[in-house]
Amino acid sequence: GLARKALTLGSASLASGCGGIQSALQPTGREAADVELLFMVVTWLSVAITLLVLAAIAVALWGSDGWRSRLGREWPIIGGGIVLPVLVLSGLLAYGLIIMNIGASRASRAEGPGITVIGKQWWWKVVYTTEDGQRVVSANELRIPIDRPVALRLETEDVIHSFWVPQLAGKLDMIPGRTNTLTIEADEPGISRGQCAEYCGGAHALMSFYVVAMPPDAYEDWLAAEAAPAQEPGGAEAREGKTLFMENGCGGCHAIRGTQAKGTIGPDLTHVGGRHSLGAATLANDAEAFANWIRNNQRIKPDNLMPGYRNLERDELSAIAIYLEGLD
Ligand code: CUA
């Protein structure tokens, strides 16, 4: 009856709590698989040792006199108190060093498709370098080719952030004035979710992003399309939206390559319609979400640098939204 239902529900939510696209326990990349195995080894070893200690306590409390006197001799103290901990801890240290070495040799094989991820309060600037040296600026979504180690350069333009995609690798800080390198390798095409893992101010919890792992050919095609300037809007409403976007000064903060919008303070919007989210993975990506963000962004992500454009009429908002959604 009810108890059974509650139990099913409980275990379902427990399972889903540990699963999904932002779970270190469901790795889709090499680094993360090493981390998960290490986690499992340490966890189950700890469980075994805890059970051993509990058993010794049970014997001490309720055991027969023979067992209790055996437990009080020298060898359980030396064996359990010194030899076993030394063996277990040395073993784990060796295992950890081996894993670090494997990771380091993978990193040494990585040749970047030249991707730099830059932390900002509270979003991610992503800069790709194409084979012919063109710099392609994007935001809040990272695309990588699968089956090859990719060296990401991690930087920040304000405070300390931490780049973490649990399904792909461990986290690494982004430190002002430094470039850190994180090597990731995805095994299969798919989408993972990343999250800033270092408190960086008010909207830290809303600083997320998606990683799209793609077959190498599809990645190359995507990068070529991403490098191209934005297409001119098709319909009358979208054209009206473009005019409104420029008139309201949006181009002072946002860039749309191929137009007069050349701002660098906010995310580059050249192909914003092709991304999986808005506002650094806080909203879906559709016309309604664009309008919602433009008007209510200070409620959605308090203290972000963009003002809420509450002066715009409904139809003006929707025209701008349709223009931006069309930029894919
Ligand atoms: Cu960026 Cu927390």
Coordinates of C-alpha atoms and ligand atoms in Angstrom, one line a residue:
G1 CA 0.0 0.0 0.0
L2 CA 1.2 3.4 1.0
A3 CA 4.5 2.3 2.6
R4 CA 5.4 0.4 -0.6
K5 CA 4.6 3.4 -2.7
A6 CA 6.7 5.7 -0.5
L7 CA 9.6 3.2 -0.7
T8 CA 9.4 3.0 -4.5
L9 CA 9.2 6.8 -4.7
G10 CA 12.0 7.2 -2.3
S11 CA 14.4 4.9 -4.1
A12 CA 13.4 6.4 -7.5
S13 CA 14.3 9.9 -6.3
L14 CA 17.4 8.6 -4.7
A15 CA 18.5 7.0 -7.9
S16 CA 17.7 10.1 -10.0
G17 CA 19.5 12.2 -7.4
C18 CA 22.7 10.4 -8.3
G19 CA 22.0 10.1 -12.0
G20 CA 21.6 12.5 -15.0
I21 CA 23.6 14.9 -17.0
Q22 CA 25.4 16.5 -14.1
S23 CA 26.4 13.4 -12.2
A24 CA 29.9 12.3 -11.4
L25 CA 28.5 8.8 -10.9
Q26 CA 27.5 8.6 -14.6
P27 CA 30.7 9.4 -16.3
T28 CA 30.8 9.9 -20.1
G29 CA 34.5 10.9 -20.3
R30 CA 37.8 9.3 -19.4
E31 CA 38.9 11.6 -16.6
A32 CA 35.5 11.3 -14.9
A33 CA 35.5 7.5 -15.3
D34 CA 38.9 7.4 -13.4
V35 CA 37.4 9.6 -10.7
E36 CA 34.3 7.5 -10.4
L37 CA 36.3 4.3 -10.1
L38 CA 38.5 5.9 -7.4
F39 CA 35.4 7.0 -5.6
M40 CA 33.9 3.5 -5.7
V41 CA 37.1 1.8 -4.5
V42 CA 37.5 4.3 -1.6
T43 CA 33.8 4.0 -0.7
W44 CA 33.6 0.2 -0.6
L45 CA 36.9 -0.2 1.1
S46 CA 35.6 2.2 3.8
V47 CA 32.5 0.2 4.1
A48 CA 34.5 -3.0 4.6
I49 CA 36.7 -1.4 7.2
T50 CA 33.7 0.1 9.0
L51 CA 32.1 -3.4 9.2
L52 CA 35.4 -4.9 10.5
V53 CA 35.5 -2.2 13.3
L54 CA 31.9 -2.8 14.1
A55 CA 32.5 -6.5 14.4
A56 CA 35.4 -5.9 16.7
I57 CA 33.2 -3.7 18.9
A58 CA 30.5 -6.3 18.9
V59 CA 33.0 -9.0 20.0
A60 CA 34.3 -6.7 22.8
L61 CA 30.8 -6.0 24.1
W62 CA 29.0 -9.3 23.7
G63 CA 31.6 -11.9 22.7
S64 CA 32.5 -15.0 24.8
D65 CA 35.4 -14.6 27.3
G66 CA 37.7 -16.6 24.9
W67 CA 37.1 -14.2 22.0
R68 CA 37.4 -11.1 24.2
S69 CA 40.7 -12.2 25.5
R70 CA 41.9 -13.0 22.0
L71 CA 40.9 -9.5 20.9
G72 CA 42.9 -8.0 23.8
R73 CA 46.2 -9.6 22.8
E74 CA 49.0 -7.8 21.1
W75 CA 48.5 -8.9 17.5
P76 CA 45.0 -7.4 17.0
I77 CA 46.4 -4.1 18.2
I78 CA 49.6 -4.2 16.0
G79 CA 47.7 -5.7 13.1
G80 CA 44.6 -3.7 13.2
G81 CA 46.0 -0.5 14.6
I82 CA 49.3 -0.2 12.6
V83 CA 49.8 -2.8 9.8
L84 CA 46.4 -2.6 8.3
P85 CA 46.1 1.2 8.1
V86 CA 49.7 1.4 6.7
L87 CA 48.8 -1.2 4.0
V88 CA 45.5 0.4 3.1
L89 CA 46.7 4.0 3.0
S90 CA 49.9 3.1 1.1
G91 CA 47.8 1.1 -1.4
L92 CA 45.4 4.0 -1.9
L93 CA 48.3 6.5 -2.3
A94 CA 49.9 4.2 -4.9
Y95 CA 46.5 3.9 -6.7
G96 CA 46.0 7.7 -6.6
L97 CA 49.5 8.3 -8.0
I98 CA 48.9 5.8 -10.8
I99 CA 45.6 7.4 -11.8
M100 CA 47.3 10.9 -11.7
N101 CA 50.0 9.5 -14.0
I102 CA 47.4 8.1 -16.5
G103 CA 45.7 11.5 -16.5
A104 CA 49.0 13.3 -17.0
S105 CA 50.0 11.1 -20.0
R106 CA 46.5 11.6 -21.5
A107 CA 46.9 15.4 -21.1
S108 CA 50.3 15.2 -22.7
R109 CA 48.7 13.7 -25.8
A110 CA 46.1 16.4 -26.0
E111 CA 46.3 18.8 -28.9
G112 CA 43.8 21.4 -28.5
P113 CA 41.2 22.4 -31.0
G114 CA 42.3 25.6 -29.2
I115 CA 39.4 26.3 -26.8
T116 CA 39.6 28.9 -24.1
V117 CA 36.8 29.1 -21.5
I118 CA 36.7 32.4 -19.5
G119 CA 34.7 32.7 -16.3
K120 CA 32.6 35.9 -15.9
Q121 CA 30.1 36.9 -13.2
W122 CA 27.9 34.9 -13.9
W123 CA 28.4 33.3 -17.3
W124 CA 31.0 31.7 -19.5
K125 CA 32.8 33.1 -22.5
V126 CA 34.0 30.5 -24.8
V127 CA 36.7 31.2 -27.5
Y128 CA 37.4 28.7 -30.2
T129 CA 40.4 29.0 -32.6
T130 CA 39.8 27.5 -36.0
E131 CA 42.6 25.8 -37.9
D132 CA 43.3 28.9 -40.0
G133 CA 43.7 30.9 -36.8
Q134 CA 40.3 32.7 -36.7
R135 CA 39.1 33.5 -33.1
V136 CA 35.4 32.5 -32.7
V137 CA 33.7 34.0 -29.6
S138 CA 30.7 32.2 -28.2
A139 CA 29.1 31.8 -24.7
N140 CA 27.5 29.6 -22.2
E141 CA 27.9 26.4 -24.2
L142 CA 30.9 24.3 -25.0
R143 CA 31.2 22.0 -27.9
I144 CA 33.9 19.4 -28.2
P145 CA 34.8 16.6 -30.6
I146 CA 34.6 13.1 -29.0
D147 CA 37.3 10.4 -28.8
R148 CA 40.3 12.7 -28.5
P149 CA 41.8 14.5 -25.4
V150 CA 40.9 18.2 -25.6
A151 CA 43.0 20.6 -23.7
L152 CA 40.9 23.5 -22.4
R153 CA 42.5 26.7 -21.4
L154 CA 40.7 28.1 -18.3
E155 CA 40.9 31.8 -17.5
T156 CA 38.8 34.4 -15.7
E157 CA 38.2 38.1 -16.3
D158 CA 37.0 38.9 -12.8
V159 CA 37.0 36.7 -9.6
I160 CA 37.9 33.0 -9.0
H161 CA 35.5 30.6 -10.7
S162 CA 35.7 26.8 -10.9
F163 CA 35.0 24.9 -14.1
W164 CA 33.2 21.6 -13.4
V165 CA 31.5 19.2 -15.7
P166 CA 31.1 16.1 -13.4
Q167 CA 30.4 13.7 -16.3
L168 CA 33.6 14.6 -18.0
A169 CA 36.3 15.5 -15.4
G170 CA 37.2 16.8 -12.0
K171 CA 36.9 20.5 -11.3
L172 CA 39.6 23.1 -11.9
D173 CA 39.7 26.7 -10.7
M174 CA 39.9 29.7 -13.0
I175 CA 42.3 32.1 -11.3
P176 CA 42.8 35.8 -12.1
G177 CA 46.1 36.4 -14.0
R178 CA 46.7 32.7 -14.7
T179 CA 45.8 30.1 -17.4
N180 CA 45.0 26.6 -16.1
T181 CA 44.7 23.7 -18.5
L182 CA 42.1 20.9 -18.1
T183 CA 42.1 17.9 -20.4
I184 CA 38.8 16.3 -21.1
E185 CA 37.9 13.5 -23.4
A186 CA 34.3 12.5 -24.2
D187 CA 33.6 8.9 -25.1
E188 CA 30.2 9.4 -26.7
P189 CA 28.2 12.1 -28.4
G190 CA 25.7 13.7 -26.0
I191 CA 25.0 16.6 -23.7
S192 CA 26.4 17.1 -20.2
R193 CA 25.7 19.9 -17.7
G194 CA 28.5 21.9 -16.1
Q195 CA 28.4 24.2 -13.1
C196 CA 30.6 26.8 -11.5
A197 CA 32.0 25.1 -8.4
E198 CA 33.6 28.0 -6.6
Y199 CA 31.5 30.7 -4.9
C200 CA 31.8 33.8 -7.0
G201 CA 29.1 36.1 -5.8
G202 CA 25.3 36.4 -5.7
A203 CA 24.3 34.4 -8.7
H204 CA 27.1 31.7 -8.4
A205 CA 24.5 29.0 -8.3
L206 CA 23.0 30.2 -11.6
M207 CA 26.4 30.0 -13.4
S208 CA 25.9 26.8 -15.4
F209 CA 26.4 25.6 -19.0
Y210 CA 26.0 22.7 -21.3
V211 CA 28.7 20.7 -23.0
V212 CA 27.8 19.2 -26.3
A213 CA 30.1 16.3 -27.4
M214 CA 30.0 15.6 -31.1
P215 CA 31.5 13.3 -33.6
P216 CA 34.6 15.0 -35.1
D217 CA 33.1 15.7 -38.5
A218 CA 29.9 17.2 -37.0
Y219 CA 32.1 19.3 -34.8
E220 CA 34.1 20.7 -37.7
D221 CA 30.9 21.5 -39.6
W222 CA 29.5 23.2 -36.5
L223 CA 32.6 25.2 -35.9
A224 CA 32.7 26.4 -39.5
A225 CA 29.0 27.5 -39.1
E226 CA 29.8 29.1 -35.8
A227 CA 32.7 31.1 -37.3
A228 CA 30.4 32.6 -40.0
P229 CA 28.7 35.9 -39.3
A230 CA 25.0 36.0 -38.3
Q231 CA 22.5 35.6 -41.1
E232 CA 20.2 38.5 -41.9
P233 CA 16.7 37.9 -40.4
G234 CA 14.1 36.5 -42.6
G235 CA 10.6 37.8 -41.7
A236 CA 9.3 41.3 -41.2
E237 CA 8.9 40.9 -37.4
A238 CA 12.5 39.6 -37.1
R239 CA 13.8 42.6 -39.1
E240 CA 11.8 44.9 -36.8
G241 CA 13.4 43.0 -33.9
K242 CA 16.9 43.7 -35.3
T243 CA 16.1 47.4 -35.6
L244 CA 14.8 47.5 -32.0
F245 CA 17.9 45.6 -30.8
M246 CA 20.2 48.2 -32.3
E247 CA 18.0 51.2 -31.3
N248 CA 17.9 50.1 -27.7
G249 CA 21.6 50.0 -27.5
C250 CA 21.9 46.2 -27.0
G251 CA 24.9 46.3 -29.2
G252 CA 26.8 48.3 -26.6
C253 CA 27.2 45.2 -24.5
H254 CA 26.5 42.3 -27.0
A255 CA 28.2 41.5 -30.2
I256 CA 26.4 40.0 -33.2
R257 CA 29.1 39.4 -35.9
G258 CA 28.1 40.9 -39.3
T259 CA 26.1 43.7 -37.6
Q260 CA 27.1 47.0 -35.9
A261 CA 26.6 45.3 -32.5
K262 CA 30.2 44.9 -31.2
G263 CA 29.9 45.0 -27.4
T264 CA 32.1 42.8 -25.4
I265 CA 30.7 43.2 -21.9
G266 CA 27.9 40.6 -22.3
P267 CA 27.7 37.2 -24.1
D268 CA 28.3 37.2 -27.8
L269 CA 24.9 36.6 -29.5
T270 CA 26.0 35.8 -33.1
H271 CA 24.5 32.3 -33.0
V272 CA 22.6 32.5 -29.7
G273 CA 19.5 30.8 -31.2
G274 CA 21.5 27.6 -31.8
R275 CA 22.4 27.1 -28.1
H276 CA 20.6 24.8 -25.6
S277 CA 19.9 27.4 -23.0
L278 CA 19.7 31.1 -22.2
G279 CA 21.2 33.0 -19.2
A280 CA 24.0 30.4 -18.6
A281 CA 21.6 27.4 -18.4
T282 CA 18.9 29.1 -16.3
L283 CA 16.2 29.2 -19.1
A284 CA 15.2 27.2 -22.1
N285 CA 16.1 28.7 -25.5
D286 CA 12.9 29.8 -27.2
A287 CA 11.2 33.2 -28.1
E288 CA 9.3 33.2 -24.8
A289 CA 12.4 32.7 -22.8
F290 CA 14.2 35.6 -24.7
A291 CA 11.4 38.0 -23.9
N292 CA 11.3 36.8 -20.3
W293 CA 15.0 37.3 -19.9
I294 CA 15.1 40.8 -21.5
R295 CA 12.3 42.0 -19.3
N296 CA 12.8 40.1 -16.0
N297 CA 16.5 39.2 -16.0
Q298 CA 17.1 41.0 -12.7
R299 CA 14.5 38.7 -11.1
I300 CA 15.8 35.6 -12.9
K301 CA 19.5 36.3 -12.1
P302 CA 19.7 39.1 -9.5
D303 CA 22.6 41.6 -9.9
N304 CA 23.8 40.5 -13.3
L305 CA 25.1 43.4 -15.4
M306 CA 22.2 43.6 -17.7
P307 CA 19.4 46.0 -16.8
G308 CA 15.8 44.7 -17.1
Y309 CA 14.2 46.4 -20.1
R310 CA 10.8 47.0 -18.6
N311 CA 10.1 50.0 -20.9
L312 CA 9.6 47.7 -24.0
E313 CA 6.1 47.0 -25.2
R314 CA 4.9 43.4 -25.6
D315 CA 5.2 43.4 -29.4
E316 CA 8.6 45.1 -29.2
L317 CA 9.8 42.4 -26.8
S318 CA 8.5 39.7 -29.0
A319 CA 10.0 41.1 -32.1
I320 CA 13.5 41.2 -30.5
A321 CA 12.9 37.7 -29.2
I322 CA 12.0 36.4 -32.6
Y323 CA 15.1 38.1 -34.1
L324 CA 17.5 36.6 -31.5
E325 CA 15.9 33.1 -31.6
G326 CA 16.4 33.2 -35.4
L327 CA 20.2 33.7 -34.9
D328 CA 21.3 30.0 -35.2
Ligands
CUA1 CU1 31.5 31.4 -11.0 CU2 30.8 30.5 -9.0

